Coordinates of C-alpha atoms in Angstrom, one line a residue:
Chain A
M512 CA 0.0 0.1 0.1
T513 CA 2.6 2.3 -0.4
S514 CA 2.1 3.7 -3.9
P515 CA 2.5 7.6 -4.2
A516 CA -0.9 9.1 -2.7
L517 CA -2.6 10.0 -5.9
A518 CA -5.1 12.8 -6.1
V519 CA -3.5 14.2 -3.3
S520 CA -1.0 16.9 -4.7
P521 CA -0.6 17.6 -8.3
S522 CA 2.7 15.9 -9.6
A523 CA 5.7 17.6 -10.4
S524 CA 5.9 16.8 -14.4
A525 CA 2.2 18.1 -14.9
R526 CA 1.2 17.4 -18.5
K527 CA -1.8 17.8 -20.0
P528 CA -3.9 14.6 -18.4
A529 CA -2.2 15.3 -15.2
R530 CA -4.0 19.0 -15.3
F531 CA -7.3 17.1 -15.5
K532 CA -6.3 15.1 -12.3
S533 CA -5.1 18.3 -10.5
L534 CA -8.7 19.8 -11.2
V535 CA -10.4 17.0 -10.1
T536 CA -8.1 17.3 -6.8
K537 CA -8.4 20.8 -6.5
Y538 CA -12.2 20.5 -6.7
R539 CA -12.8 17.1 -5.0
V540 CA -15.0 18.1 -2.2
P541 CA -17.5 19.9 -4.6
L542 CA -17.5 17.4 -7.2
S543 CA -17.9 14.5 -4.7
I544 CA -21.1 16.6 -3.4
L545 CA -22.4 16.9 -7.0
A546 CA -22.0 13.0 -7.2
L547 CA -23.9 12.5 -4.1
C548 CA -26.9 14.8 -5.0
L549 CA -27.1 12.8 -8.4
L550 CA -26.8 9.4 -6.7
P551 CA -30.4 8.3 -5.9
W552 CA -31.4 8.8 -9.7
L553 CA -28.8 6.7 -10.9
L554 CA -29.4 3.7 -8.8
P555 CA -31.9 1.1 -9.0
S556 CA -33.4 1.6 -5.7
K557 CA -33.6 4.7 -3.2
A558 CA -33.0 2.6 -0.1
L559 CA -29.7 1.2 -2.0
A560 CA -28.8 4.6 -2.5
V561 CA -28.8 5.6 1.4
N562 CA -26.9 2.6 2.0
V563 CA -24.0 3.8 -0.5
L564 CA -24.2 6.9 1.3
I565 CA -23.7 5.6 4.8
Y566 CA -20.9 2.9 3.7
G567 CA -19.5 5.2 1.2
T568 CA -19.0 7.7 4.2
V569 CA -18.0 5.1 6.3
A570 CA -15.2 3.7 3.9
V571 CA -13.8 7.4 3.2
G572 CA -13.2 7.8 7.0
Y573 CA -11.7 4.6 7.5
N574 CA -9.3 5.2 4.5
L575 CA -7.6 8.2 6.5
L576 CA -6.4 5.5 8.8
F577 CA -5.8 2.9 6.3
G578 CA -4.8 4.5 2.9
Y579 CA -2.9 7.7 4.3
T580 CA -1.7 6.8 7.4
G581 CA -0.9 3.0 6.2
L582 CA -2.5 1.3 9.4
L583 CA -4.9 -1.7 8.5
S584 CA -7.2 -1.6 11.1
F585 CA -9.7 -5.0 11.2
G586 CA -11.8 -3.3 14.2
H587 CA -13.5 -0.2 12.8
A588 CA -17.0 -1.9 12.8
A589 CA -16.8 -1.4 16.3
F590 CA -17.3 2.4 15.9
V591 CA -19.8 2.1 13.0
G592 CA -21.7 -0.2 15.5
T593 CA -21.2 2.0 18.5
G594 CA -22.5 4.9 17.0
A595 CA -25.6 2.9 15.7
Y596 CA -26.4 1.8 19.2
I597 CA -25.7 4.8 20.9
T598 CA -28.3 6.6 18.8
G599 CA -30.8 3.9 18.7
I600 CA -30.7 3.6 22.5
A601 CA -30.6 7.5 23.0
I602 CA -34.1 7.7 21.1
G603 CA -35.4 4.3 22.0
Q604 CA -35.1 4.6 25.9
F605 CA -34.4 8.0 26.7
G606 CA -36.4 10.0 24.1
V607 CA -33.6 12.2 23.0
P608 CA -34.2 14.4 19.9
W609 CA -32.7 12.8 16.8
Y610 CA -30.0 15.3 16.2
L611 CA -28.6 15.1 19.7
A612 CA -29.1 11.3 19.6
V613 CA -26.4 11.6 16.5
L614 CA -23.9 14.1 18.4
M615 CA -24.2 11.6 21.0
G616 CA -23.6 8.4 18.9
V617 CA -20.6 10.1 17.2
I618 CA -19.2 11.4 20.5
G619 CA -19.5 7.9 21.8
G620 CA -17.9 6.4 18.8
A621 CA -15.1 9.0 19.2
L622 CA -14.4 7.9 22.9
L623 CA -13.9 4.4 22.0
A624 CA -11.7 5.1 18.9
F625 CA -9.5 6.8 21.4
V626 CA -9.4 4.1 24.0
M627 CA -8.9 1.2 21.1
G628 CA -6.5 3.5 19.4
A629 CA -4.6 4.1 22.7
L630 CA -4.2 0.5 22.9
S631 CA -3.7 -0.6 19.6
T632 CA -1.2 2.0 18.2
R633 CA 1.3 0.7 20.9
T634 CA 2.0 -2.2 18.4
R635 CA 3.1 -2.3 15.0
G636 CA 2.6 -3.8 11.6
I637 CA 0.6 -7.1 11.5
Y638 CA 0.1 -7.0 15.5
F639 CA -1.6 -3.8 14.9
S640 CA -4.4 -5.7 12.4
M641 CA -5.0 -8.5 15.0
V642 CA -5.1 -6.5 18.1
T643 CA -8.0 -3.9 16.5
L644 CA -9.9 -7.3 15.5
A645 CA -9.6 -8.9 18.9
L646 CA -10.2 -5.5 20.6
A647 CA -13.6 -4.8 18.2
Q648 CA -14.6 -8.4 19.1
L649 CA -14.5 -7.7 22.5
V650 CA -17.0 -4.7 22.0
Y651 CA -19.2 -7.4 20.2
Y652 CA -19.5 -9.7 23.0
V653 CA -20.0 -6.9 25.3
A654 CA -22.9 -5.8 23.0
L655 CA -24.1 -9.7 23.1
Q656 CA -24.2 -9.8 26.8
T657 CA -26.0 -6.9 27.5
P658 CA -29.3 -7.5 25.9
S659 CA -31.5 -5.3 28.3
W660 CA -29.4 -2.4 26.4
T661 CA -28.7 -3.9 23.1
G662 CA -31.2 -6.5 22.5
G663 CA -28.5 -8.8 22.2
E664 CA -28.6 -11.6 19.2
N665 CA -32.1 -10.0 18.2
G666 CA -30.3 -6.6 17.3
L667 CA -31.9 -2.9 18.7
R668 CA -35.3 -2.2 17.9
G669 CA -37.9 0.3 18.7
F670 CA -36.6 3.7 18.0
T671 CA -38.2 4.6 14.5
V672 CA -38.1 8.1 13.6
N673 CA -40.6 9.1 11.5
K674 CA -40.6 12.7 11.2
I675 CA -37.8 15.6 11.6
N676 CA -38.3 19.1 12.2
L677 CA -35.6 21.4 10.5
F678 CA -35.9 24.9 11.2
G679 CA -39.6 24.9 11.7
F680 CA -40.4 22.6 8.6
E681 CA -41.9 18.8 9.5
I682 CA -40.1 17.0 7.2
N683 CA -41.8 13.2 6.5
F684 CA -38.5 11.1 7.5
L685 CA -40.1 7.8 6.1
D686 CA -39.8 9.1 2.3
P687 CA -36.6 7.6 1.1
V688 CA -36.1 10.6 -0.9
N689 CA -36.3 13.0 1.9
K690 CA -34.2 10.5 4.0
Y691 CA -31.7 10.1 1.5
Y692 CA -31.1 14.3 1.1
V693 CA -31.2 14.7 5.1
L694 CA -28.4 12.1 5.6
M695 CA -26.6 13.9 2.7
V696 CA -25.7 16.8 4.7
F697 CA -24.1 14.4 7.1
A698 CA -22.3 12.8 4.5
A699 CA -21.1 15.9 2.8
L700 CA -20.1 17.2 6.0
A701 CA -17.9 14.3 6.6
L702 CA -16.6 14.3 3.0
W703 CA -15.5 17.9 3.6
L704 CA -13.8 17.2 7.0
V705 CA -11.7 14.4 5.6
S706 CA -10.7 16.5 2.3
R707 CA -9.7 19.2 5.1
I708 CA -8.1 16.9 7.2
L709 CA -6.0 15.5 4.2
N710 CA -4.8 19.2 3.0
S711 CA -3.6 20.2 6.7
P712 CA -0.2 19.7 7.8
F713 CA -1.5 17.1 9.7
G714 CA -2.5 14.9 6.4
A715 CA 1.4 15.7 5.5
A716 CA 2.4 14.0 8.5
I717 CA 0.2 11.2 8.3
E718 CA 1.5 10.4 5.1
A719 CA 5.0 10.8 6.1
I720 CA 4.1 8.2 8.5
R721 CA 2.8 5.7 6.0
E722 CA 6.0 6.2 3.7
N723 CA 8.7 5.8 6.6
E724 CA 7.8 5.7 10.0
R725 CA 11.6 5.8 11.1
R726 CA 12.2 8.9 9.0
A727 CA 9.1 10.7 10.0
R728 CA 10.3 10.2 13.7
T729 CA 13.5 11.6 12.8
C730 CA 11.9 14.7 11.2
G731 CA 10.5 15.3 14.5
Y732 CA 7.0 14.1 14.0
N733 CA 5.2 12.9 17.0
V734 CA 4.4 9.6 15.4
E735 CA 2.5 7.9 18.3
R736 CA 0.3 10.9 18.8
T737 CA -0.2 11.3 15.0
K738 CA -1.4 8.0 14.7
L739 CA -3.6 7.9 17.5
L740 CA -5.2 11.1 16.5
S741 CA -5.9 9.9 12.7
F742 CA -7.0 6.3 14.2
T743 CA -9.5 8.4 16.5
L744 CA -10.8 10.7 13.7
S745 CA -11.2 7.7 11.2
G746 CA -13.1 6.1 14.1
T747 CA -15.3 9.4 14.4
I748 CA -16.2 9.4 10.8
C749 CA -17.2 5.7 11.0
A750 CA -19.2 6.0 14.2
L751 CA -21.4 9.4 12.0
G752 CA -21.8 6.6 9.5
G753 CA -23.1 4.3 12.3
T754 CA -25.6 6.7 13.5
M755 CA -26.5 7.3 9.8
S756 CA -27.3 3.6 9.7
A757 CA -29.4 3.6 12.9
L758 CA -31.6 6.4 11.5
H759 CA -32.2 4.8 8.1
L760 CA -33.1 1.4 9.2
A761 CA -34.5 2.1 12.6
F762 CA -32.5 -1.0 13.4
V763 CA -29.0 -2.2 14.6
P764 CA -28.2 -5.6 13.6
L765 CA -25.5 -7.0 16.5
D766 CA -23.5 -8.3 13.2
S767 CA -22.7 -4.9 12.9
L768 CA -20.0 -5.1 15.1
H769 CA -18.5 -8.1 14.0
Y770 CA -15.1 -8.0 12.6
L771 CA -16.4 -9.2 9.3
S772 CA -18.1 -6.2 9.0
S773 CA -15.0 -4.0 9.4
G774 CA -13.7 -7.0 7.0
M775 CA -16.3 -5.3 4.4
I776 CA -15.3 -2.3 5.0
V777 CA -11.8 -3.1 4.0
M778 CA -13.0 -4.7 1.3
M779 CA -15.0 -1.6 0.1
T780 CA -12.0 0.7 0.6
L781 CA -9.9 -1.5 -1.5
L782 CA -12.3 -2.5 -4.3
G783 CA -12.4 1.7 -5.0
G784 CA -8.7 2.5 -4.3
V785 CA -6.5 3.2 -1.0
S786 CA -4.8 5.9 -2.7
S787 CA -7.3 8.2 -3.4
F788 CA -9.8 10.2 -1.7
F789 CA -13.3 9.3 -3.0
G790 CA -11.9 6.1 -4.1
P791 CA -13.2 4.2 -1.2
F792 CA -16.4 5.8 -1.9
I793 CA -16.6 4.4 -5.1
G794 CA -15.6 1.2 -3.8
A795 CA -18.6 1.2 -1.4
L796 CA -20.9 1.8 -4.5
V797 CA -19.4 -1.1 -6.5
F798 CA -19.8 -3.6 -3.3
L799 CA -23.1 -2.8 -2.7
V800 CA -24.4 -2.8 -6.2
M801 CA -22.7 -5.9 -6.8
E802 CA -24.6 -7.6 -3.5
D803 CA -27.5 -6.1 -4.7
V804 CA -27.4 -7.8 -8.1
F805 CA -25.6 -11.1 -7.2
S806 CA -28.3 -11.9 -4.2
L807 CA -30.9 -11.3 -6.8
W808 CA -29.3 -14.5 -8.5
T809 CA -28.0 -16.3 -5.6
S810 CA -28.4 -16.3 -1.8
H811 CA -24.5 -17.5 -2.0
W812 CA -23.6 -14.2 -3.5
Q813 CA -20.5 -13.9 -1.0
I814 CA -18.5 -16.8 -3.0
I815 CA -18.7 -14.0 -5.7
V816 CA -17.9 -10.8 -4.0
G817 CA -15.1 -13.1 -2.1
S818 CA -13.6 -14.2 -5.2
I819 CA -13.5 -10.9 -7.1
F820 CA -11.9 -9.1 -3.5
V821 CA -9.1 -11.9 -4.2
L822 CA -8.9 -11.2 -7.7
F823 CA -8.2 -7.5 -6.7
V824 CA -5.9 -8.0 -4.3
L825 CA -3.6 -10.1 -6.7
F826 CA -4.1 -8.0 -10.2
L827 CA -5.7 -4.4 -9.4
P828 CA -4.2 -3.5 -5.9
K829 CA -4.9 -0.1 -6.5
G830 CA -8.8 -0.5 -7.0
I831 CA -11.1 0.7 -9.6
W832 CA -11.1 4.8 -9.0
G833 CA -7.2 4.3 -8.0
T834 CA -6.3 2.6 -11.4
F835 CA -8.3 5.0 -13.5
L836 CA -6.6 8.2 -12.1
T837 CA -3.3 6.2 -12.7
K838 CA -4.3 5.8 -16.3
V839 CA -5.6 9.3 -16.7
M840 CA -2.3 10.5 -15.7
R841 CA -0.6 8.7 -18.4
Chain F
M563 CA -17.2 -24.5 45.7
D564 CA -15.3 -28.1 46.2
T565 CA -12.4 -28.8 45.0
E566 CA -13.0 -31.6 42.5
L567 CA -15.3 -29.3 40.6
I568 CA -12.6 -27.0 40.3
L569 CA -10.3 -29.6 39.5
M570 CA -12.6 -30.8 36.8
Q571 CA -13.0 -27.2 35.4
L572 CA -9.3 -26.7 35.3
F573 CA -8.9 -29.6 33.0
S574 CA -11.5 -28.6 30.8
G575 CA -10.0 -25.4 30.4
V576 CA -6.4 -27.1 29.4
A577 CA -8.5 -29.5 26.8
L578 CA -9.7 -25.9 25.6
G579 CA -6.7 -24.3 25.7
A580 CA -5.2 -27.7 23.8
I581 CA -7.2 -26.7 21.0
L582 CA -6.1 -23.0 21.2
V583 CA -2.4 -24.3 21.0
I584 CA -2.6 -26.5 18.2
T585 CA -4.5 -23.6 16.2
A586 CA -2.5 -20.7 17.2
L587 CA 0.8 -23.0 16.5
G588 CA 0.0 -23.2 13.2
L589 CA -0.4 -19.5 12.9
S590 CA 2.6 -18.9 14.4
I591 CA 4.7 -21.1 12.5
I592 CA 3.2 -19.7 9.3
F593 CA 4.1 -16.4 10.3
G594 CA 7.4 -16.9 12.0
M595 CA 8.6 -18.5 8.3
L596 CA 6.8 -16.6 5.8
G597 CA 5.6 -13.5 7.3
V598 CA 2.2 -13.9 6.4
V599 CA -0.8 -13.7 8.9
N600 CA -3.0 -16.1 7.5
F601 CA -6.6 -14.6 8.0
A602 CA -8.3 -17.7 6.6
H603 CA -7.0 -19.8 9.6
G604 CA -10.5 -19.9 11.3
A605 CA -12.1 -20.8 8.0
L606 CA -9.7 -23.5 7.2
F607 CA -10.2 -24.9 10.9
M608 CA -13.6 -25.2 10.1
V609 CA -13.2 -26.6 6.7
G610 CA -10.8 -29.1 8.6
A611 CA -14.0 -30.2 10.9
Y612 CA -16.2 -30.6 8.0
A613 CA -13.6 -32.5 6.0
G614 CA -12.9 -34.5 9.3
L615 CA -16.8 -35.5 9.7
W616 CA -17.0 -36.0 5.6
V617 CA -14.1 -38.5 5.9
A618 CA -15.3 -40.4 9.0
S619 CA -18.9 -40.7 7.9
L620 CA -17.4 -42.2 4.4
T621 CA -15.3 -44.8 6.1
G622 CA -17.4 -45.1 9.4
S623 CA -14.5 -44.2 11.5
F624 CA -13.6 -41.2 13.6
W625 CA -9.8 -42.3 13.3
W626 CA -9.6 -42.0 10.0
G627 CA -11.2 -38.6 9.6
L628 CA -8.6 -37.4 12.4
L629 CA -5.8 -39.1 10.1
V630 CA -6.8 -38.0 6.6
A631 CA -8.6 -34.6 6.9
P632 CA -5.4 -32.7 8.1
I633 CA -3.2 -34.0 5.5
M634 CA -6.2 -33.6 2.7
I635 CA -6.7 -29.8 4.0
G636 CA -2.6 -29.6 4.2
V637 CA -2.4 -30.2 0.9
F638 CA -5.2 -28.1 0.1
G639 CA -3.2 -25.2 2.0
M640 CA -0.1 -26.1 0.2
A641 CA -2.2 -25.1 -3.4
I642 CA -3.4 -22.1 -1.6
E643 CA 0.3 -21.0 -0.8
Y644 CA 1.4 -21.7 -4.3
V645 CA -1.2 -20.3 -6.6
L646 CA -2.7 -17.2 -4.6
I647 CA 0.1 -16.0 -1.8
R648 CA 3.2 -16.6 -3.7
P649 CA 2.7 -13.8 -6.1
L650 CA 2.3 -11.4 -3.2
Y651 CA 5.8 -11.9 -1.6
G652 CA 7.7 -8.8 -2.1
R653 CA 4.5 -6.8 -2.0
S654 CA 3.3 -5.1 0.9
I655 CA 3.1 -6.9 4.1
D656 CA -0.8 -6.4 4.1
D657 CA -1.4 -8.1 0.9
P658 CA -1.7 -11.4 1.9
L659 CA -3.4 -10.7 4.8
L660 CA -6.3 -9.2 2.8
L661 CA -6.2 -11.8 0.4
T662 CA -6.5 -14.7 3.0
F663 CA -9.8 -12.8 4.3
G664 CA -11.1 -12.4 1.2
L665 CA -10.5 -16.1 0.7
S666 CA -11.9 -17.0 4.1
Y667 CA -15.3 -15.4 2.9
V668 CA -15.3 -17.8 -0.5
L669 CA -14.5 -20.9 2.1
V670 CA -17.4 -20.2 4.5
E671 CA -19.6 -19.8 1.4
G672 CA -18.4 -22.9 -0.3
V673 CA -19.2 -25.1 3.1
R674 CA -22.4 -23.3 3.3
I675 CA -23.4 -24.6 -0.6
V676 CA -21.7 -28.3 -0.1
F677 CA -23.0 -28.8 3.4
G678 CA -25.8 -26.2 4.4
S679 CA -26.0 -23.4 6.4
D680 CA -26.9 -25.2 9.5
G681 CA -24.8 -26.7 12.3
I682 CA -24.3 -30.5 11.9
P683 CA -23.7 -33.0 15.0
F684 CA -20.3 -34.3 15.2
P685 CA -20.5 -37.7 17.3
T686 CA -18.1 -38.7 19.8
P687 CA -16.3 -42.0 18.6
S688 CA -17.5 -44.7 21.1
S689 CA -14.6 -45.6 22.2
L690 CA -13.7 -42.5 23.6
T691 CA -17.1 -41.6 25.2
G692 CA -18.0 -41.8 28.7
V693 CA -16.0 -40.1 31.8
V694 CA -13.0 -41.7 33.7
D695 CA -12.7 -41.5 37.7
L696 CA -9.3 -40.4 38.6
G697 CA -9.9 -40.2 42.2
V698 CA -9.9 -36.6 42.3
G699 CA -12.8 -36.1 40.0
F700 CA -14.5 -37.6 37.0
F701 CA -13.1 -36.5 33.4
P702 CA -14.5 -37.0 30.1
I703 CA -12.2 -39.4 28.3
Y704 CA -12.6 -37.6 25.1
R705 CA -10.9 -34.3 26.4
I706 CA -7.9 -36.2 28.1
F707 CA -7.6 -38.0 24.6
V708 CA -7.4 -34.2 22.9
V709 CA -4.9 -33.2 25.4
G710 CA -2.7 -36.4 24.5
V711 CA -2.8 -35.9 20.7
V712 CA -2.1 -32.2 20.8
F713 CA 0.7 -33.1 23.5
L714 CA 2.3 -35.6 20.9
V715 CA 1.8 -33.5 18.3
V716 CA 3.6 -30.6 20.0
V717 CA 6.8 -32.9 20.9
L718 CA 6.9 -34.1 17.3
L719 CA 7.0 -30.6 16.1
W720 CA 9.9 -29.8 18.4
L721 CA 11.6 -32.9 17.4
G722 CA 11.1 -31.9 13.7
L723 CA 12.3 -28.5 14.4
E724 CA 15.1 -28.9 16.6
K725 CA 16.7 -32.3 15.5
T726 CA 16.3 -32.6 11.7
K727 CA 17.8 -31.1 8.9
F728 CA 14.5 -29.7 7.6
G729 CA 13.6 -28.1 11.0
L730 CA 17.0 -26.5 10.9
I731 CA 16.5 -25.0 7.6
V732 CA 13.0 -24.0 8.7
R733 CA 14.6 -22.2 11.6
A734 CA 17.0 -20.8 9.5
G735 CA 14.8 -19.6 6.8
A736 CA 13.0 -17.7 9.1
R737 CA 15.9 -15.7 10.5
D738 CA 17.7 -14.9 7.2
P739 CA 16.1 -16.1 3.9
T740 CA 18.7 -14.4 1.8
M741 CA 21.0 -16.0 3.1
M742 CA 19.6 -19.4 2.4
K743 CA 19.0 -18.5 -1.1
V744 CA 22.7 -18.0 -1.1
L745 CA 23.5 -21.0 0.3
G746 CA 21.5 -22.7 -2.3
V747 CA 18.4 -24.0 -0.8
D748 CA 15.2 -23.7 -2.5
I749 CA 13.2 -21.3 0.2
S750 CA 10.2 -21.6 -2.0
K751 CA 9.7 -25.3 -1.2
V752 CA 10.1 -24.7 2.4
W753 CA 7.3 -22.1 2.1
L754 CA 5.4 -24.6 0.5
L755 CA 5.6 -27.2 3.2
V756 CA 5.5 -24.5 6.1
F757 CA 2.1 -23.2 4.7
G758 CA 0.9 -26.7 4.4
L759 CA 2.1 -27.9 8.0
G760 CA 0.3 -24.7 9.3
V761 CA -2.8 -25.0 7.8
G762 CA -3.0 -28.7 8.7
L763 CA -2.6 -28.1 12.1
A764 CA -5.5 -25.8 12.2
S765 CA -7.8 -28.6 10.8
L766 CA -6.5 -31.1 13.1
G767 CA -7.8 -28.6 15.6
G768 CA -10.9 -28.5 13.6
V769 CA -11.2 -32.3 13.7
L770 CA -10.5 -32.6 17.2
S771 CA -12.9 -29.8 18.5
G772 CA -15.9 -31.5 16.2
P773 CA -16.9 -33.2 19.4
M774 CA -16.5 -30.4 21.7
R775 CA -18.1 -27.5 19.9
S776 CA -20.7 -27.5 17.1
V777 CA -19.6 -27.7 13.6
N778 CA -21.1 -25.1 11.4
P779 CA -19.9 -22.6 8.7
E780 CA -19.6 -19.7 11.2
M781 CA -17.4 -21.5 13.9
G782 CA -14.4 -20.2 12.0
A783 CA -14.9 -16.6 13.1
L784 CA -14.5 -17.3 16.8
V785 CA -11.9 -19.3 16.5
L786 CA -10.0 -17.0 14.4
A787 CA -10.5 -14.2 17.1
E788 CA -9.0 -16.7 19.8
A789 CA -6.2 -17.5 17.7
F790 CA -5.2 -13.9 17.7
V791 CA -5.7 -13.3 20.9
V792 CA -3.5 -16.3 21.8
T793 CA -1.1 -15.0 19.5
V794 CA -1.0 -11.6 20.8
I795 CA -0.6 -12.8 24.5
G796 CA 1.7 -15.1 23.6
G797 CA 4.3 -13.0 21.0
L798 CA 4.1 -13.6 17.4
G799 CA 6.2 -16.0 16.1
S800 CA 7.2 -17.5 19.1
L801 CA 6.4 -21.2 19.5
V802 CA 6.7 -21.6 23.2
G803 CA 4.5 -18.3 23.8
S804 CA 1.6 -19.9 21.9
I805 CA 1.9 -22.9 23.8
I806 CA 1.7 -21.1 27.0
A807 CA -0.6 -18.4 26.4
G808 CA -3.2 -20.9 24.5
L809 CA -3.2 -23.3 28.0
L810 CA -3.4 -19.7 29.8
V811 CA -6.5 -18.5 27.7
G812 CA -8.5 -22.1 27.9
V813 CA -7.7 -22.1 31.9
V814 CA -8.8 -18.5 32.3
I815 CA -12.2 -18.9 29.9
S816 CA -13.0 -22.3 32.1
M817 CA -12.6 -20.8 35.3
T818 CA -14.4 -17.6 34.6
A819 CA -17.1 -19.7 33.2
L820 CA -17.4 -21.5 36.5
F821 CA -17.8 -18.0 38.6
A822 CA -19.2 -15.4 35.9
P823 CA -20.5 -17.7 32.9
E824 CA -21.6 -14.1 30.7
M825 CA -17.8 -13.3 31.3
A826 CA -16.2 -16.0 29.5
T827 CA -15.6 -14.9 26.3
I828 CA -15.1 -11.1 26.8
V829 CA -12.3 -12.3 29.7
M830 CA -9.6 -13.3 27.1
F831 CA -9.8 -10.0 25.3
A832 CA -9.6 -8.2 28.6
L833 CA -6.6 -10.4 29.3
M834 CA -5.1 -9.4 26.1
A835 CA -5.8 -5.7 26.9
I836 CA -3.9 -6.0 29.9
V837 CA -0.7 -7.9 28.5
L838 CA -0.7 -5.2 25.7
L839 CA -0.2 -2.6 28.1
I840 CA 2.5 -4.1 29.8
R841 CA 4.3 -6.0 26.9
P842 CA 3.0 -4.7 23.9
Q843 CA 5.2 -7.2 22.0
G844 CA 3.9 -10.1 23.7
L845 CA 5.0 -12.3 26.9
F846 CA 7.7 -14.2 24.5
G847 CA 7.7 -11.7 21.6
K848 CA 10.9 -10.0 20.5
L849 CA 10.4 -6.2 19.9
A850 CA 9.9 -5.5 16.3

C-alpha cells in the first residue's frame, strides 16, 4: 500500500492529462457532493442509494487510517456499530431528539476510537491488525451479553424516526428521497472534513508516517500521537456513518459490530482504491451494487464477492478509481 | 465450591487450551516463516472440521477422519500458498492478509453450498465416550484424548524443528531467507511445506474440536479471534509463547465460566488488553 498518494497533490511532471487530475483534486469536495446529489437518480432503488451514502462515508473515513496513515485496522465495525447503538438507545430508551442522538453517537464512537487507538497503536504492523480485530470482538461480546440495553442477538429495535423538524419545517423521514437528502448533509460534511484533514499539515504528517515511519520520527513528528489522532478521527467518521445507518434502518443488527463487518469496510475501501480521496466511496458503491445484483441470483453471493476481492488484491491492488486515475495520468 | 469441581473445570480449560494451542501454533509457524498472517486460519479450521466429518462418515471411523482430513486440508493449503500467496511476496505486508481474508469469505460460503448453513452434530467416537474416575473427580475421556494428541503433536513438532535437517532449514529461513538462497537452499519449497503444515495444524484442531463444539460454517470466526488473542498474548512467531498462552487462555476462560458465565468470552480479550499495556510485544515476543 505504499504507492504515491494519487489525487492528493498535483505531480511535479504536470502534463495535459495531469491537469485534469489536478483539477479533480482541487475541486474534489464540490465534485463529490455533486455526485452525491445525483446518486439516488442513478441507482435502481432509493434504499440502496442511502446504503451507498452511509458506507461510502464510512469507507472514506476508514481510509484516513488505512490508505493515508498506512495502518490496516480490522476493528472499525466497532465504531460504526457503537455509533448506531448509542443513537438507537438514546432515541428508543431516553426519548432524546434525533440530532442530539446523532451527536451522542458520534461522541461515543470517538471516545471508543480513542481508547482502542491508544491500545492498538502501541503495536506495529501485522500485530496492529490482529489487536484491532480482537478489541472490536470484545465490543461485540459486550453488546451480546447486555441484551437489556442492546437487544443482544436480536439487535436493537424500537426507535423509529418518522418525522424530522428542521427550522420549523416538518419533514417526513419515512420518504426515501427526503431521508437521502437529510443524511446527505451529514455525508457531505464528513467528506469535506476528511478532505480538509488531508490538506492540512496533519495530513502531510500521516502520509510521512505511511511512507517511512522511522524517517518521520527523525524529522521530529510525534509519530505515536499522530497515529492515535488519525485513528480517533477515522473512528469518529465511521461512528457518524453508524448513526446515519441507525436513523435509516430504525434497527441495529448485532452483526454490525462483528469483525466481518470490519472486513467488509476494508474490502469496499480496497475495491475503490486506497490511494485516493474518493476511491473508497466508489468502492462502497460497487460493493453494494454487486451485493444487490448477485443476491438476486443466489443466496451465496458472498462467494462471488469474495472471489472478486481476491482477484483485486492479486491483480488490481490500486482499486477501480485508483487505477482509473493512474491511467488518466499517463 | 468444592475442589473436585474446580479441578474438573481446570482440566476442561486445559482441553480447550489444547485446541487453542494447536490452532495458534499453525498461525505462528506460518507467520514466523513466511511473514504472513493467515486470516483464513479460522475458516480452514472450520473446513478441517467438515473434512473430518466427511471422511469419518465415508469410512465409518472417526480415526480415519482425524488422520486423513488434516493431510487433505494441508495439501489444499499448499495449493493456496502456491497459487494465491506466492505472487504477493515482496509486496506490501498487508496484501497476503487481505487476500486470505477474502479467501475466508469464499471458503465459508463454499461450505454453506456443500453442507448447508445449519450446524451438523459431530458424534464422539464410541471408544472415547464416557468419563473416567481419577480419584479426584470425573474426567471426560474424549478431553483427555484431545490433550494427549496435542501433547504428542507438540513434541513431534519440537523434535522436527530441533533435531532434523528440515527443521534447521526452517529455523534458518525464518531468520535470514536471503542467506539461505545464497547457500543454495530452495526456500520456496520450504515455504510451501510450512504453509501446508500450518494449515494442517488448523484443520487438526478443527477435527479435534468437532465433538466438543458444534460444527457450523460460522465456527471459524470465533476461532480466528481466539487464535489472534493467544498469538498476541504469547508473542507473534514464538512457539513457546503460543503453547503457554493457549493453555493460559483456555484455563482462564473455563475458570471464568465457573464463576461468571456471561464473562467467559469477554475475559480473554480483557487479558489481551492487560498484556498489551504491560508488554506490547507479547509475553515471549521480541521487539520488532
